[in-house]
Short mmCIF file of C-alpha atoms in Angstrom, two decimals:
data_model
loop_
_atom_site.label_atom_id
_atom_site.label_comp_id
_atom_site.label_asym_id
_atom_site.label_seq_id
_atom_site.Cartn_x
_atom_site.Cartn_y
_atom_site.Cartn_z
CA UNK A 224 -61.12 49.92 -80.43
CA UNK A 225 -63.38 47.70 -78.41
CA UNK A 226 -60.48 46.85 -76.13
CA UNK A 227 -60.32 50.47 -75.12
CA UNK A 228 -63.91 50.75 -73.98
CA UNK A 229 -64.63 50.88 -70.25
CA UNK A 230 -66.51 47.86 -68.99
CA UNK A 231 -67.99 47.32 -65.52
CA UNK A 232 -65.71 45.33 -63.28
CA UNK A 233 -65.59 44.53 -59.58
CA UNK A 234 -62.11 45.95 -59.51
CA UNK A 235 -63.58 49.39 -59.96
CA UNK A 236 -64.81 49.32 -56.36
CA UNK A 237 -61.71 47.82 -54.80
CA UNK A 238 -59.90 51.13 -54.54
CA UNK A 239 -62.74 52.69 -52.56
CA UNK A 240 -62.65 49.82 -50.13
CA UNK A 241 -58.90 49.69 -49.66
CA UNK A 242 -58.36 53.47 -49.55
CA UNK A 243 -54.73 53.91 -50.64
CA UNK A 244 -54.61 50.77 -52.82
CA UNK A 245 -56.34 51.55 -56.13
CA UNK A 246 -57.33 48.73 -58.48
CA UNK A 247 -54.84 47.45 -61.06
CA UNK A 248 -54.23 49.76 -64.01
CA UNK A 249 -56.22 48.77 -67.10
CA UNK A 250 -56.61 50.05 -70.63
CA UNK A 251 -60.03 51.38 -69.65
CA UNK A 252 -60.00 54.80 -68.00
CA UNK A 253 -61.77 54.60 -64.60
CA UNK A 254 -62.13 57.26 -61.92
CA UNK A 255 -58.87 56.24 -60.19
CA UNK A 256 -56.93 56.76 -63.42
CA UNK A 257 -58.47 60.19 -63.99
CA UNK A 258 -57.67 61.20 -60.40
CA UNK A 259 -54.06 60.16 -60.87
CA UNK A 260 -53.85 62.11 -64.16
CA UNK A 261 -55.30 65.20 -62.43
CA UNK A 262 -52.75 64.85 -59.63
CA UNK A 263 -49.84 64.55 -62.06
CA UNK A 264 -50.97 67.59 -64.05
CA UNK A 265 -51.38 69.59 -60.84
CA UNK A 266 -47.85 68.69 -59.75
CA UNK A 267 -46.30 71.52 -61.77
CA UNK A 268 -48.24 74.47 -60.26
CA UNK A 269 -48.01 72.92 -56.77
CA UNK A 270 -44.26 72.35 -57.22
CA UNK A 271 -43.73 75.92 -58.45
CA UNK A 272 -45.49 77.35 -55.40
CA UNK A 273 -43.63 75.08 -52.97
CA UNK A 274 -40.21 75.58 -54.59
CA UNK A 275 -40.62 79.36 -54.71
CA UNK A 276 -41.66 79.47 -51.05
CA UNK A 277 -38.83 77.21 -49.86
CA UNK A 278 -36.08 78.96 -51.83
CA UNK A 279 -37.27 82.39 -50.72
CA UNK A 280 -37.58 81.29 -47.11
CA UNK A 281 -34.15 79.62 -47.04
CA UNK A 282 -32.30 82.44 -48.77
CA UNK A 283 -33.91 85.22 -46.79
CA UNK A 284 -33.79 83.38 -43.45
CA UNK A 285 -30.26 82.06 -43.89
CA UNK A 286 -29.02 85.37 -45.28
CA UNK A 287 -30.35 87.30 -42.31
CA UNK A 288 -29.04 84.92 -39.63
CA UNK A 289 -26.23 87.43 -39.04
CA UNK A 290 -28.93 89.80 -37.77
CA UNK A 291 -31.43 89.52 -34.96
CA UNK A 292 -34.39 88.65 -37.20
CA UNK A 293 -32.78 85.86 -39.25
CA UNK A 294 -33.53 82.90 -37.01
CA UNK A 295 -37.11 84.01 -36.18
CA UNK A 296 -37.79 84.37 -39.93
CA UNK A 297 -36.37 80.90 -40.56
CA UNK A 298 -38.52 79.45 -37.75
CA UNK A 299 -41.61 81.17 -39.17
CA UNK A 300 -40.74 79.78 -42.59
CA UNK A 301 -40.58 76.24 -41.19
CA UNK A 302 -43.98 76.71 -39.59
CA UNK A 303 -45.31 77.83 -42.96
CA UNK A 304 -43.72 74.79 -44.61
CA UNK A 305 -45.78 72.64 -42.25
CA UNK A 306 -48.92 74.20 -43.74
CA UNK A 307 -47.72 73.45 -47.27
CA UNK A 308 -47.18 69.86 -46.20
CA UNK A 309 -50.72 69.76 -44.84
CA UNK A 310 -52.08 70.90 -48.22
CA UNK A 311 -49.99 68.29 -50.06
CA UNK A 312 -51.25 65.52 -47.76
CA UNK A 313 -54.82 66.64 -48.41
CA UNK A 314 -54.20 66.61 -52.19
CA UNK A 315 -52.68 63.13 -51.98
CA UNK A 316 -55.63 61.86 -49.94
CA UNK A 317 -58.17 63.26 -52.39
CA UNK A 318 -56.49 62.25 -55.66
CA UNK A 319 -54.16 59.36 -54.82
CA UNK A 320 -56.03 57.79 -51.90
CA UNK A 321 -52.92 57.93 -49.68
CA UNK A 322 -53.82 57.69 -46.00
CA UNK A 323 -51.08 59.59 -44.17
CA UNK A 324 -51.50 60.58 -40.53
CA UNK A 325 -51.19 64.27 -39.73
CA UNK A 326 -48.04 65.03 -37.68
CA UNK A 327 -48.59 66.22 -34.14
CA UNK A 328 -48.63 70.03 -33.84
CA UNK A 329 -45.71 71.70 -32.15
CA UNK A 330 -46.54 72.40 -28.45
CA UNK A 331 -45.61 76.06 -28.82
CA UNK A 332 -47.85 77.19 -25.96
CA UNK A 333 -45.95 75.05 -23.49
CA UNK A 334 -42.56 76.67 -24.01
CA UNK A 335 -40.76 78.53 -21.28
CA UNK A 336 -39.93 81.69 -23.18
CA UNK A 337 -39.04 82.95 -26.63
CA UNK A 338 -35.72 81.13 -27.04
CA UNK A 339 -37.07 77.62 -26.22
CA UNK A 340 -39.97 78.19 -28.64
CA UNK A 341 -37.56 79.41 -31.33
CA UNK A 342 -35.30 76.39 -30.88
CA UNK A 343 -38.29 74.04 -30.98
CA UNK A 344 -39.41 75.48 -34.31
CA UNK A 345 -35.89 75.48 -35.80
CA UNK A 346 -35.27 71.79 -35.05
CA UNK A 347 -38.74 70.66 -36.16
CA UNK A 348 -38.14 67.50 -38.29
CA UNK A 349 -41.58 67.75 -39.92
CA UNK A 350 -40.85 71.26 -41.20
CA UNK A 351 -37.43 70.32 -42.57
CA UNK A 352 -38.75 67.20 -44.32
CA UNK A 353 -41.45 69.34 -45.95
CA UNK A 354 -38.76 71.78 -47.10
CA UNK A 355 -36.86 68.87 -48.68
CA UNK A 356 -40.07 67.61 -50.29
CA UNK A 357 -40.88 70.98 -51.85
CA UNK A 358 -37.27 71.50 -52.95
CA UNK A 359 -37.00 68.26 -54.97
CA UNK A 360 -40.50 68.49 -56.37
CA UNK A 361 -39.83 71.12 -59.07
CA UNK A 362 -37.93 68.85 -61.52
CA UNK A 363 -40.31 66.02 -60.70
CA UNK A 364 -43.34 68.26 -61.23
CA UNK A 365 -42.02 69.38 -64.63
CA UNK A 366 -41.31 65.77 -65.64
CA UNK A 367 -44.72 64.43 -64.60
CA UNK A 368 -46.56 67.35 -66.21
CA UNK A 369 -44.76 66.97 -69.55
CA UNK A 370 -44.98 63.18 -69.66
CA UNK A 371 -48.65 63.09 -68.65
CA UNK A 372 -49.72 65.88 -71.02
CA UNK A 373 -47.80 64.33 -73.91
CA UNK A 374 -49.15 60.86 -73.21
CA UNK A 375 -52.67 62.22 -73.06
CA UNK A 376 -52.44 63.07 -76.77
CA UNK A 377 -49.79 60.68 -78.12
CA UNK A 378 -49.69 57.59 -75.87
CA UNK A 379 -53.21 57.67 -74.52
CA UNK A 380 -53.85 53.90 -74.98
CA UNK A 381 -51.19 53.12 -72.34
CA UNK A 382 -51.65 56.30 -70.32
CA UNK A 383 -53.27 54.44 -67.37
CA UNK A 384 -50.07 52.43 -66.88
CA UNK A 385 -47.83 55.48 -67.22
CA UNK A 386 -50.02 57.43 -64.78
CA UNK A 387 -49.99 54.54 -62.29
CA UNK A 388 -46.21 54.31 -62.33
CA UNK A 389 -45.70 58.05 -61.86
CA UNK A 390 -48.46 58.21 -59.21
CA UNK A 391 -46.83 55.38 -57.26
CA UNK A 392 -43.61 57.40 -57.14
CA UNK A 393 -45.67 60.33 -55.80
CA UNK A 394 -47.23 58.06 -53.20
CA UNK A 395 -43.77 56.94 -52.06
CA UNK A 396 -42.60 60.58 -51.73
CA UNK A 397 -45.66 61.57 -49.69
CA UNK A 398 -45.31 58.59 -47.36
CA UNK A 399 -41.56 59.01 -47.02
CA UNK A 400 -41.33 62.77 -46.48
CA UNK A 401 -44.75 64.02 -45.35
CA UNK A 402 -45.74 61.33 -42.85
CA UNK A 403 -45.14 61.74 -39.09
CA UNK A 404 -41.59 61.05 -37.93
CA UNK A 405 -42.43 57.63 -36.51
CA UNK A 406 -44.58 55.93 -33.93
CA UNK A 407 -42.47 57.45 -31.16
CA UNK A 408 -43.40 60.99 -32.26
CA UNK A 409 -47.10 60.18 -32.09
CA UNK A 410 -46.63 58.44 -28.75
CA UNK A 411 -44.86 61.48 -27.29
CA UNK A 412 -47.78 63.68 -28.32
CA UNK A 413 -50.24 61.29 -26.66
CA UNK A 414 -48.19 61.22 -23.45
CA UNK A 415 -48.01 65.02 -23.39
CA UNK A 416 -51.79 65.19 -23.65
CA UNK A 417 -52.21 62.51 -20.96
CA UNK A 418 -49.80 64.34 -18.68
CA UNK A 419 -51.97 67.44 -18.92
CA UNK A 420 -55.03 65.39 -17.94
CA UNK A 421 -53.20 63.90 -14.94
CA UNK A 422 -52.01 67.32 -13.78
CA UNK A 423 -55.50 68.81 -14.09
CA UNK A 424 -57.03 65.85 -12.24
CA UNK A 425 -54.49 66.08 -9.42
CA UNK A 426 -55.11 69.83 -9.10
CA UNK A 427 -58.88 69.27 -8.96
CA UNK A 428 -58.44 66.59 -6.27
CA UNK A 429 -56.27 68.90 -4.20
CA UNK A 430 -58.88 71.68 -4.46
CA UNK A 431 -61.60 69.22 -3.42
CA UNK A 432 -59.60 68.04 -0.38
CA UNK A 433 -58.83 71.64 0.61
CA UNK A 434 -62.51 72.60 0.27
CA UNK A 435 -63.67 69.59 2.30
CA UNK A 436 -61.18 70.30 5.06
CA UNK A 437 -62.05 74.01 5.16
CA UNK A 438 -65.83 73.61 5.06
CA UNK A 439 -66.06 70.42 7.11
CA UNK A 440 -63.57 69.28 9.71
CA UNK A 441 -61.84 72.66 10.11
CA UNK A 442 -65.12 74.48 10.76
CA UNK A 443 -66.16 71.87 13.32
CA UNK A 444 -62.79 72.05 15.08
CA UNK A 445 -63.10 75.85 15.29
CA UNK A 446 -66.57 75.51 16.83
CA UNK A 447 -65.18 72.89 19.18
CA UNK A 448 -62.39 75.20 20.37
CA UNK A 449 -64.85 78.06 20.94
CA UNK A 450 -67.23 75.76 22.81
CA UNK A 451 -64.49 74.43 25.06
CA UNK A 452 -63.31 78.00 25.73
CA UNK A 453 -66.81 79.02 26.84
CA UNK A 454 -67.11 75.88 28.96
CA UNK A 455 -63.82 76.69 30.65
CA UNK A 456 -65.10 80.17 31.57
CA UNK A 457 -68.35 78.79 33.00
CA UNK A 458 -66.74 75.84 34.78
CA UNK A 459 -66.69 77.55 38.19
CA UNK A 460 -69.71 79.86 38.04
CA UNK A 461 -72.12 77.46 36.25
CA UNK A 462 -70.90 73.84 36.30
CA UNK A 463 -74.14 72.50 34.79
CA UNK A 464 -73.91 74.80 31.74
CA UNK A 465 -70.22 73.94 31.41
CA UNK A 466 -71.05 70.23 31.48
CA UNK A 467 -73.67 70.71 28.75
CA UNK A 468 -71.12 72.60 26.64
CA UNK A 469 -68.55 69.83 27.12
CA UNK A 470 -71.16 67.27 26.11
CA UNK A 471 -71.94 69.28 22.97
CA UNK A 472 -68.22 69.58 22.23
CA UNK A 473 -67.92 65.80 22.55
CA UNK A 474 -70.56 65.42 19.85
CA UNK A 475 -68.67 67.87 17.63
CA UNK A 476 -65.51 65.79 18.08
CA UNK A 477 -67.33 62.66 16.91
CA UNK A 478 -68.67 64.44 13.83
CA UNK A 479 -65.25 65.90 13.02
CA UNK A 480 -63.64 62.47 13.34
CA UNK A 481 -66.28 60.98 11.04
CA UNK A 482 -65.69 63.68 8.44
CA UNK A 483 -61.94 63.10 8.63
CA UNK A 484 -62.49 59.36 8.15
CA UNK A 485 -64.70 60.02 5.12
CA UNK A 486 -62.10 62.37 3.71
CA UNK A 487 -59.31 59.83 4.28
CA UNK A 488 -61.44 57.17 2.62
CA UNK A 489 -61.83 59.46 -0.37
CA UNK A 490 -58.06 59.91 -0.62
CA UNK A 491 -57.10 56.26 -0.18
CA UNK A 492 -59.14 53.89 1.99
CA UNK A 493 -57.27 51.86 4.59
CA UNK A 494 -59.21 48.71 3.70
CA UNK A 495 -57.85 48.88 0.14
CA UNK A 496 -54.26 49.06 1.40
CA UNK A 497 -54.71 46.32 3.97
CA UNK A 498 -57.01 43.82 2.26
CA UNK A 499 -57.14 44.62 -1.45
CA UNK A 500 -59.82 45.21 -4.05
CA UNK A 501 -62.24 42.47 -3.00
CA UNK A 502 -62.76 43.82 0.52
CA UNK A 503 -62.60 47.47 -0.55
CA UNK A 504 -65.20 47.06 -3.30
CA UNK A 505 -67.45 45.07 -0.98
CA UNK A 506 -67.26 47.97 1.47
CA UNK A 507 -68.20 50.44 -1.28
CA UNK A 508 -71.06 48.19 -2.44
CA UNK A 509 -72.47 48.02 1.09
CA UNK A 510 -72.96 51.81 1.03
CA UNK A 511 -74.79 51.75 -2.32
CA UNK A 512 -78.57 52.23 -2.16
CA UNK A 513 -78.97 49.35 -4.66
CA UNK A 514 -78.11 45.70 -3.85
CA UNK A 515 -74.74 45.02 -5.51
CA UNK A 516 -73.14 41.65 -6.25
CA UNK A 517 -69.33 41.94 -6.20
CA UNK A 518 -67.13 39.34 -7.90
CA UNK A 519 -63.36 39.80 -7.83
CA UNK A 520 -61.35 37.06 -9.54
CA UNK A 521 -57.70 37.98 -9.04
CA UNK A 522 -54.95 35.52 -8.15
CA UNK A 523 -52.71 38.39 -7.03
CA UNK A 524 -52.97 42.10 -6.37
CA UNK A 525 -51.99 44.66 -9.02
CA UNK A 526 -49.73 47.64 -8.40
CA UNK A 527 -51.05 50.11 -5.84
CA UNK A 528 -51.62 52.85 -8.44
CA UNK A 529 -53.69 50.55 -10.69
CA UNK A 530 -55.56 49.19 -7.68
CA UNK A 531 -56.43 52.71 -6.56
CA UNK A 532 -57.70 53.75 -10.00
CA UNK A 533 -59.84 50.61 -10.17
CA UNK A 534 -61.29 51.29 -6.73
CA UNK A 535 -62.21 54.91 -7.42
CA UNK A 536 -63.64 54.00 -10.84
CA UNK A 537 -66.02 51.46 -9.29
CA UNK A 538 -66.80 53.81 -6.41
CA UNK A 539 -67.87 56.62 -8.73
CA UNK A 540 -69.89 54.28 -10.95
CA UNK A 541 -71.76 52.91 -7.92
CA UNK A 542 -72.48 56.47 -6.79
CA UNK A 543 -73.98 57.17 -10.22
CA UNK A 544 -76.11 54.04 -9.89
CA UNK A 545 -77.38 55.20 -6.49
CA UNK A 546 -78.23 58.70 -7.75
CA UNK A 547 -79.41 58.31 -11.32
CA UNK A 548 -80.11 54.74 -12.44
CA UNK A 549 -83.37 53.83 -10.67
CA UNK A 550 -82.05 50.26 -10.69
CA UNK A 551 -83.17 47.36 -8.51
CA UNK A 552 -79.87 45.50 -8.62
CA UNK A 553 -76.31 46.00 -9.80
CA UNK A 554 -73.16 43.96 -10.24
CA UNK A 555 -69.41 44.53 -10.18
CA UNK A 556 -66.98 42.11 -11.80
CA UNK A 557 -63.20 42.41 -11.72
CA UNK A 558 -60.81 39.99 -13.39
CA UNK A 559 -57.46 39.80 -15.14
CA UNK A 560 -56.99 38.93 -18.80
CA UNK A 561 -53.35 38.62 -19.92
CA UNK A 562 -51.75 41.98 -19.13
CA UNK A 563 -55.03 43.90 -18.60
CA UNK A 564 -57.24 44.44 -15.55
CA UNK A 565 -60.89 44.38 -16.60
CA UNK A 566 -63.80 45.91 -14.68
CA UNK A 567 -67.47 45.63 -15.59
CA UNK A 568 -70.21 47.43 -13.67
CA UNK A 569 -73.81 46.78 -14.68
CA UNK A 570 -77.32 47.60 -13.48
CA UNK A 571 -80.92 46.99 -14.55
CA UNK A 572 -81.92 50.66 -14.36
CA UNK A 573 -83.39 53.06 -16.88
CA UNK A 574 -80.17 53.39 -18.94
CA UNK A 575 -79.37 56.40 -21.08
CA UNK A 576 -75.89 57.01 -19.62
CA UNK A 577 -73.64 58.86 -22.07
CA UNK A 578 -70.06 60.06 -22.04
CA UNK A 579 -71.23 63.53 -23.10
CA UNK A 580 -74.06 63.65 -20.59
CA UNK A 581 -72.06 65.09 -17.72
CA UNK A 582 -68.61 65.51 -16.23
CA UNK A 583 -68.57 62.26 -14.19
CA UNK A 584 -68.21 59.65 -16.94
CA UNK A 585 -66.12 62.00 -19.07
CA UNK A 586 -63.74 62.50 -16.14
CA UNK A 587 -63.41 58.74 -15.69
CA UNK A 588 -62.65 58.38 -19.39
CA UNK A 589 -59.86 60.96 -19.15
CA UNK A 590 -58.37 59.33 -16.05
CA UNK A 591 -58.28 55.87 -17.59
CA UNK A 592 -56.97 57.15 -20.92
CA UNK A 593 -54.11 58.86 -19.08
CA UNK A 594 -52.81 55.43 -17.97
CA UNK A 595 -53.43 53.66 -21.32
CA UNK A 596 -56.81 52.40 -20.21
CA UNK A 597 -60.18 52.16 -21.95
CA UNK A 598 -63.68 53.14 -20.87
CA UNK A 599 -66.72 51.86 -22.78
CA UNK A 600 -70.37 52.67 -22.00
CA UNK A 601 -73.24 50.53 -23.28
CA UNK A 602 -76.43 52.07 -21.93
CA UNK A 603 -79.45 52.10 -24.27
CA UNK A 604 -82.59 53.96 -23.23
CA UNK A 605 -84.62 51.68 -20.98
CA UNK A 606 -81.53 49.78 -19.85
CA UNK A 607 -79.75 47.72 -18.89
CA UNK A 608 -76.42 49.50 -18.49
CA UNK A 609 -73.03 47.82 -18.81
CA UNK A 610 -69.86 49.89 -18.33
CA UNK A 611 -66.51 48.29 -19.01
CA UNK A 612 -63.20 49.72 -17.85
CA UNK A 613 -59.84 48.34 -18.85
CA UNK A 614 -56.52 49.12 -17.17
CA UNK A 615 -52.97 47.93 -17.86
CA UNK A 616 -51.86 45.25 -15.40
CA UNK A 617 -48.74 46.10 -13.44
CA UNK A 618 -47.27 43.72 -10.91
CA UNK A 619 -47.17 44.75 -7.30
CA UNK A 620 -43.75 45.69 -5.96
CA UNK A 621 -42.24 45.57 -2.46
CA UNK A 622 -42.72 49.33 -2.11
CA UNK A 623 -46.46 48.91 -2.89
CA UNK A 624 -46.82 46.34 -0.16
CA UNK A 625 -45.11 48.59 2.36
CA UNK A 626 -47.69 51.34 2.01
#
């Protein structure tokens, strides 16, 4: 009997550390064994619910496909099967320690009408795999329930080994049928999310350009036209007043040109196209209210799109330093490491910058994430601040150089 007593062992903590790899089965009953026994006993009621739902859904949906409501009912049944799969994954996580990623939700709100949404739901591989899982689980649930319950009273000395074998079969079913389709499915979901960020960012940039043109250069050009019209009327009767108006219009032209230059620089600066990141970032640093040391260590130029993102990232970070940091000096470093372009912007200011502190840093994070980049902020209260941005390196093409 002493061999059946539970004794402390380091293996008892291994399962907690490894998540879905419980410690080896032993004669002693530990918490992992009891969790597996509970899961196996719960298989029967869970299998009855799932099997009943799936059979009812398939028979009713398939039987009514000759009518108008058959396919919508089948699609709704597949969406419900997804929820059953979610509950089974949660049960496996809690009792078996199986770490299975949740499948990406169907993008039903992005469909272009009822029929595309219906077709998307009907061909959902996650829903159909859950249907298969629930369909084959009834005989398995009966088997595991009977074997576990019988062993609990008759074969209890070796029950941990029986429970481990049956639980491992359950783990294999959950991983095989209830996990996401594959890495491609998850990647598609990420790209769909990133595409939404890019579209929103582009729309915001277009609104900003339209607002700047309407409120700035366009308003000055309208005033200029009115001023020149008045000067034309006074040219003969009051030449001195006309000359003063022309002189004022000349000043308006200079201001309008300056605003157009600033706007063009905000879209894509000419110095970046002509001379690259080193010169463009030095130009941005010269306009910063804090002395900035710029170091660009690049043997060649990246693709124009990556170069532009890097430029605007540094430009916005330097603007934040000018407005909020209270720093006495700052630095910008740009270099290449393997297939990544790395940017680090630091200052000796008051610190306290956070990604959730405003829209600026959060917007930069979204922009970099949309191109598989990273954005890390290290800014303790009292400073210093170090912000690191990472972008994928893409080689420059002939079309980039022609721009």
